[in-house]
Short mmCIF file of N, CA, C and O in Angstrom, two decimals:
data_model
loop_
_atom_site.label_atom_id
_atom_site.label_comp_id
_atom_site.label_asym_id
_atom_site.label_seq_id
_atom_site.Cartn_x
_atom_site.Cartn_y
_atom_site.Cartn_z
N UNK Z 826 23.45 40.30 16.15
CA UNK Z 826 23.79 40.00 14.79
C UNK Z 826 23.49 38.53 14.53
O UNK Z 826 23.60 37.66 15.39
N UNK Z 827 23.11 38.32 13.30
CA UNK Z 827 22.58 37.31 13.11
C UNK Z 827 23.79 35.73 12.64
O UNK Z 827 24.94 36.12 12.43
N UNK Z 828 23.67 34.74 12.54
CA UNK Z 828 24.27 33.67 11.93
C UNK Z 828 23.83 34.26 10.25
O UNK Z 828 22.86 34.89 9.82
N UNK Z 829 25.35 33.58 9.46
CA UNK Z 829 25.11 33.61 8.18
C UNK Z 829 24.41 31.76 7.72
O UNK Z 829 25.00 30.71 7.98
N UNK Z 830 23.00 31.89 6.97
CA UNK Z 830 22.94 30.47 6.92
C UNK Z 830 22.70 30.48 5.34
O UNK Z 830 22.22 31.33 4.58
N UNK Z 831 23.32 28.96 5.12
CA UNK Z 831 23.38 27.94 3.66
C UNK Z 831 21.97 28.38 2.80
O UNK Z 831 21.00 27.77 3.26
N UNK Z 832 21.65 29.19 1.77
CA UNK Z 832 19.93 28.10 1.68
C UNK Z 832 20.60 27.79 0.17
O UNK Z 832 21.72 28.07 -0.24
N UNK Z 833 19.30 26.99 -0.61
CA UNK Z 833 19.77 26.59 -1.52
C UNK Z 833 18.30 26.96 -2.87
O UNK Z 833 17.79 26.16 -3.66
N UNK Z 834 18.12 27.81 -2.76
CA UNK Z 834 16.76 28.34 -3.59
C UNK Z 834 16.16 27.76 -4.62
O UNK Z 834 14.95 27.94 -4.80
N UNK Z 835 16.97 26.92 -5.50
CA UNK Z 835 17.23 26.49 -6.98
C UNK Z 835 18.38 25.87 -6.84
O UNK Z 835 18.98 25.99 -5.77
N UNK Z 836 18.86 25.15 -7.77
CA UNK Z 836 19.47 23.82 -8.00
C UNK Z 836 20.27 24.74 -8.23
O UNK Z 836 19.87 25.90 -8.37
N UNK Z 837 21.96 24.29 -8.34
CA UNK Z 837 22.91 25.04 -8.57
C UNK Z 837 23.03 26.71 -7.58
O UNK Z 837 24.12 27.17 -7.22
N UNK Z 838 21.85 27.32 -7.31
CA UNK Z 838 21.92 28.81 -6.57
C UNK Z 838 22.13 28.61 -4.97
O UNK Z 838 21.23 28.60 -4.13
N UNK Z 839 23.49 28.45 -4.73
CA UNK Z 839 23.69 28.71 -3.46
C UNK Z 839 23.63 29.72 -2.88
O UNK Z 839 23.82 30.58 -3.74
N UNK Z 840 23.44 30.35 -1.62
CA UNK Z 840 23.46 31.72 -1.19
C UNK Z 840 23.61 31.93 0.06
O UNK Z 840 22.85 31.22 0.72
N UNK Z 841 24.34 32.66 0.74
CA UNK Z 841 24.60 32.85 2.49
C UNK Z 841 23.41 33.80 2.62
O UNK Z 841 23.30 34.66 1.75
N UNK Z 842 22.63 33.77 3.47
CA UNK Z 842 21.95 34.79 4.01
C UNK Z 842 21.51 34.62 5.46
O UNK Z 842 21.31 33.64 6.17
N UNK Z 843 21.41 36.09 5.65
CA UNK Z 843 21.05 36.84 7.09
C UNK Z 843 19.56 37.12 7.38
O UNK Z 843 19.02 37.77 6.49
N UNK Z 844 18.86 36.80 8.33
CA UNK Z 844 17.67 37.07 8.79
C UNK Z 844 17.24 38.08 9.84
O UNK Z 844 18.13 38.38 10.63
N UNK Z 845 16.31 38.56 9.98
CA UNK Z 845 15.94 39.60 10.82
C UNK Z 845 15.29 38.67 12.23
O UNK Z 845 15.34 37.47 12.52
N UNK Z 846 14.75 39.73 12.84
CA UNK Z 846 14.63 38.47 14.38
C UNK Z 846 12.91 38.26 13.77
O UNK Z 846 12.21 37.59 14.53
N UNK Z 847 12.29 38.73 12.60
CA UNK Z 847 11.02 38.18 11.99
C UNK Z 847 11.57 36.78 10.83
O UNK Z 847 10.56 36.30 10.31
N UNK Z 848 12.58 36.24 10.46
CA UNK Z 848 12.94 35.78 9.79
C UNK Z 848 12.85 36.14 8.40
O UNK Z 848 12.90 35.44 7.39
N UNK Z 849 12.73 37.13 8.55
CA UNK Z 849 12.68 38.07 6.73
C UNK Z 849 14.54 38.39 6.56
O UNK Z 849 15.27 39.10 7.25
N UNK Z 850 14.84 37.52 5.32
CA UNK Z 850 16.03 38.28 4.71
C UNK Z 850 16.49 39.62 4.92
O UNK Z 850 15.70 40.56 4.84
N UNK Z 851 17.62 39.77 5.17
CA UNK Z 851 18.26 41.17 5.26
C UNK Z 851 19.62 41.45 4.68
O UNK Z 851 20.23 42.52 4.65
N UNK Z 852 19.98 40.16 4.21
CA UNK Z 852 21.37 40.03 3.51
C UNK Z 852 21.42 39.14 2.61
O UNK Z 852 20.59 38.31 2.97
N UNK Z 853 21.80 38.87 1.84
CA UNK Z 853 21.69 37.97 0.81
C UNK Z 853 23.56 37.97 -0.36
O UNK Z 853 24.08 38.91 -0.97
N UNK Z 854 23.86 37.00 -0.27
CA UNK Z 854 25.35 37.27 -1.18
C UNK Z 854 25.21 35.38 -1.67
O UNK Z 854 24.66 34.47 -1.05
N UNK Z 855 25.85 35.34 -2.80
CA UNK Z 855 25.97 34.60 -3.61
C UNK Z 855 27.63 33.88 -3.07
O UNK Z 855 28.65 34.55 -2.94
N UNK Z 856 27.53 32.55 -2.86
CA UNK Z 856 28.33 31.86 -2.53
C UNK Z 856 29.85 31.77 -3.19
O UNK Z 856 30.91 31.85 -2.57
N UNK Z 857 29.73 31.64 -4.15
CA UNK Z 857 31.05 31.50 -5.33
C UNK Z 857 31.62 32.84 -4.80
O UNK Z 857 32.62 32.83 -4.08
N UNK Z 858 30.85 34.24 -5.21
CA UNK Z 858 31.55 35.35 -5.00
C UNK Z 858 31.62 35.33 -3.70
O UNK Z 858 32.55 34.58 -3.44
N UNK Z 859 31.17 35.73 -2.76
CA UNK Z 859 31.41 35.92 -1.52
C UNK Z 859 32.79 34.98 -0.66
O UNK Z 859 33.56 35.38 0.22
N UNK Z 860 32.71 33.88 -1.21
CA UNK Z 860 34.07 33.13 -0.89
C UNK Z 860 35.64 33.79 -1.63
O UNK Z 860 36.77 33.81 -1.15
N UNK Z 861 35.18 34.22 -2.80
CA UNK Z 861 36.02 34.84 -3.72
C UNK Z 861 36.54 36.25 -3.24
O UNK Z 861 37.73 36.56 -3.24
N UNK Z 862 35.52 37.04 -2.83
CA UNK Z 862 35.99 38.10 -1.97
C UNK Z 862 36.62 38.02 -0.80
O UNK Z 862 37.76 38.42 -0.58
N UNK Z 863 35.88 37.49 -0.02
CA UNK Z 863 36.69 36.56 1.33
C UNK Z 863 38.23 36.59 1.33
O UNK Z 863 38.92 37.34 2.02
N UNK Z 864 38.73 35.51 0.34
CA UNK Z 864 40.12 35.45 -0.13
C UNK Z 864 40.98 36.28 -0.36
O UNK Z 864 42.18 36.09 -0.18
N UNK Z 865 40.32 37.63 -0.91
CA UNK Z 865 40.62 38.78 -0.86
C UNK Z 865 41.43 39.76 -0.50
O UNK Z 865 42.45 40.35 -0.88
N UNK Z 866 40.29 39.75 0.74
CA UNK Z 866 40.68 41.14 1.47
C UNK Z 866 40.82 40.18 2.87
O UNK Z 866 40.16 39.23 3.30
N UNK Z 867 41.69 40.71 3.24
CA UNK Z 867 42.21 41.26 4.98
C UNK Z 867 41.59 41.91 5.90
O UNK Z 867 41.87 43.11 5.89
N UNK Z 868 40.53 41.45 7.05
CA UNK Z 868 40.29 42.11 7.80
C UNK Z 868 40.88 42.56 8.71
O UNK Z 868 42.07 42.26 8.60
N UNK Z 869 40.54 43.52 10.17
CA UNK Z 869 41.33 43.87 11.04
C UNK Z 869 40.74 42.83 12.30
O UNK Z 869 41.52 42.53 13.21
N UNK Z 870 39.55 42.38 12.29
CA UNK Z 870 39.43 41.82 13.15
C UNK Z 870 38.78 40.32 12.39
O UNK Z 870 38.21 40.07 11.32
N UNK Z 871 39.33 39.33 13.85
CA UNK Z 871 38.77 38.02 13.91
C UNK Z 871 37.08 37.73 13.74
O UNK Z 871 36.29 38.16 14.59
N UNK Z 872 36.70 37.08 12.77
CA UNK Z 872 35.02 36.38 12.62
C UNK Z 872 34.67 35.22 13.31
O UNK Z 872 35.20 34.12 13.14
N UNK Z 873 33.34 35.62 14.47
CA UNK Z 873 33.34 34.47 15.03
C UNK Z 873 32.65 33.40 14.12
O UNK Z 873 32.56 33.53 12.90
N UNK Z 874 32.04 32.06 15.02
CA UNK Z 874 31.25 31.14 14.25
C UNK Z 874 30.13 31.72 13.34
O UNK Z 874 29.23 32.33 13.92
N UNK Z 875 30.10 31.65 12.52
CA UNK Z 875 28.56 31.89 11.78
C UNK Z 875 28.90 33.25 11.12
O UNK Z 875 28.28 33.48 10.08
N UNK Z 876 29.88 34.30 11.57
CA UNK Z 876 30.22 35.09 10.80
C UNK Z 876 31.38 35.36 10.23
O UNK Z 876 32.22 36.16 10.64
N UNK Z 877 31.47 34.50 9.00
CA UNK Z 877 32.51 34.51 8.50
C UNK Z 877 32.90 35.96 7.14
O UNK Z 877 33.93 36.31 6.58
N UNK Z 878 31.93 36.27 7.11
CA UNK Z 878 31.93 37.45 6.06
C UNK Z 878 31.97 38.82 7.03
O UNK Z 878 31.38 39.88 6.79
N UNK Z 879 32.55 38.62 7.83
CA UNK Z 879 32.86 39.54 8.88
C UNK Z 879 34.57 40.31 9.59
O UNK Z 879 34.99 41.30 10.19
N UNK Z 880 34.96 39.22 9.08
CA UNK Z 880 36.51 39.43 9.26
C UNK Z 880 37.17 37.93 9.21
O UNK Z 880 36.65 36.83 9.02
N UNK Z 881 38.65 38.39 9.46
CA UNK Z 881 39.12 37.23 8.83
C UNK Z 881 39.09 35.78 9.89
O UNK Z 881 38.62 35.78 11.03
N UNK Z 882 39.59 34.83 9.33
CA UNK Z 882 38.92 33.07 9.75
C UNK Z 882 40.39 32.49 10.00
O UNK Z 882 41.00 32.59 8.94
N UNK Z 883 40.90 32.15 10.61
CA UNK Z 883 41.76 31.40 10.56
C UNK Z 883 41.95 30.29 9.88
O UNK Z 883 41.08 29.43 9.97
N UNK Z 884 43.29 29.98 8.91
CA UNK Z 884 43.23 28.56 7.97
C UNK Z 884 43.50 27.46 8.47
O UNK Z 884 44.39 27.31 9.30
N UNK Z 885 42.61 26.35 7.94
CA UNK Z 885 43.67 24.96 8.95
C UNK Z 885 43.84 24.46 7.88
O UNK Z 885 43.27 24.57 6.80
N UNK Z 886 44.98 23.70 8.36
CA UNK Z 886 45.97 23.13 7.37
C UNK Z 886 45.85 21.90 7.44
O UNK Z 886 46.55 21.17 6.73
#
């Protein structure tokens, strides 16, 4: 499984995305929402580094 990485396509268009082992996109989610969902929901399991849209993250305070 891949790292989720930053790109920035356009000014203002942030976006997390996932790559294939050709580096062709395979996931693509929009930053604002995807953090927004995040907040959300409750996973059952722990997300490691790089996959944070995977389960839940621990908060630091």
């Amino acid at each position: 499984m891949s790292k989720r990485e930053l790109i920035e396509p356009n000014p203002g268009d942030k976006r997390y995305v996932r790559r294939d082992e050709k580096g062709r996109f395979t996931e693509s989610d929009d930053v604002g929402r995807s953090l927004t969902q995040d907040r959300k929901r409750h996973a059952e399991h722990d997300a490691g580094p790089g996959q944070g849209d995977r389960g839940d993250r621990q908060t630091q305070h």
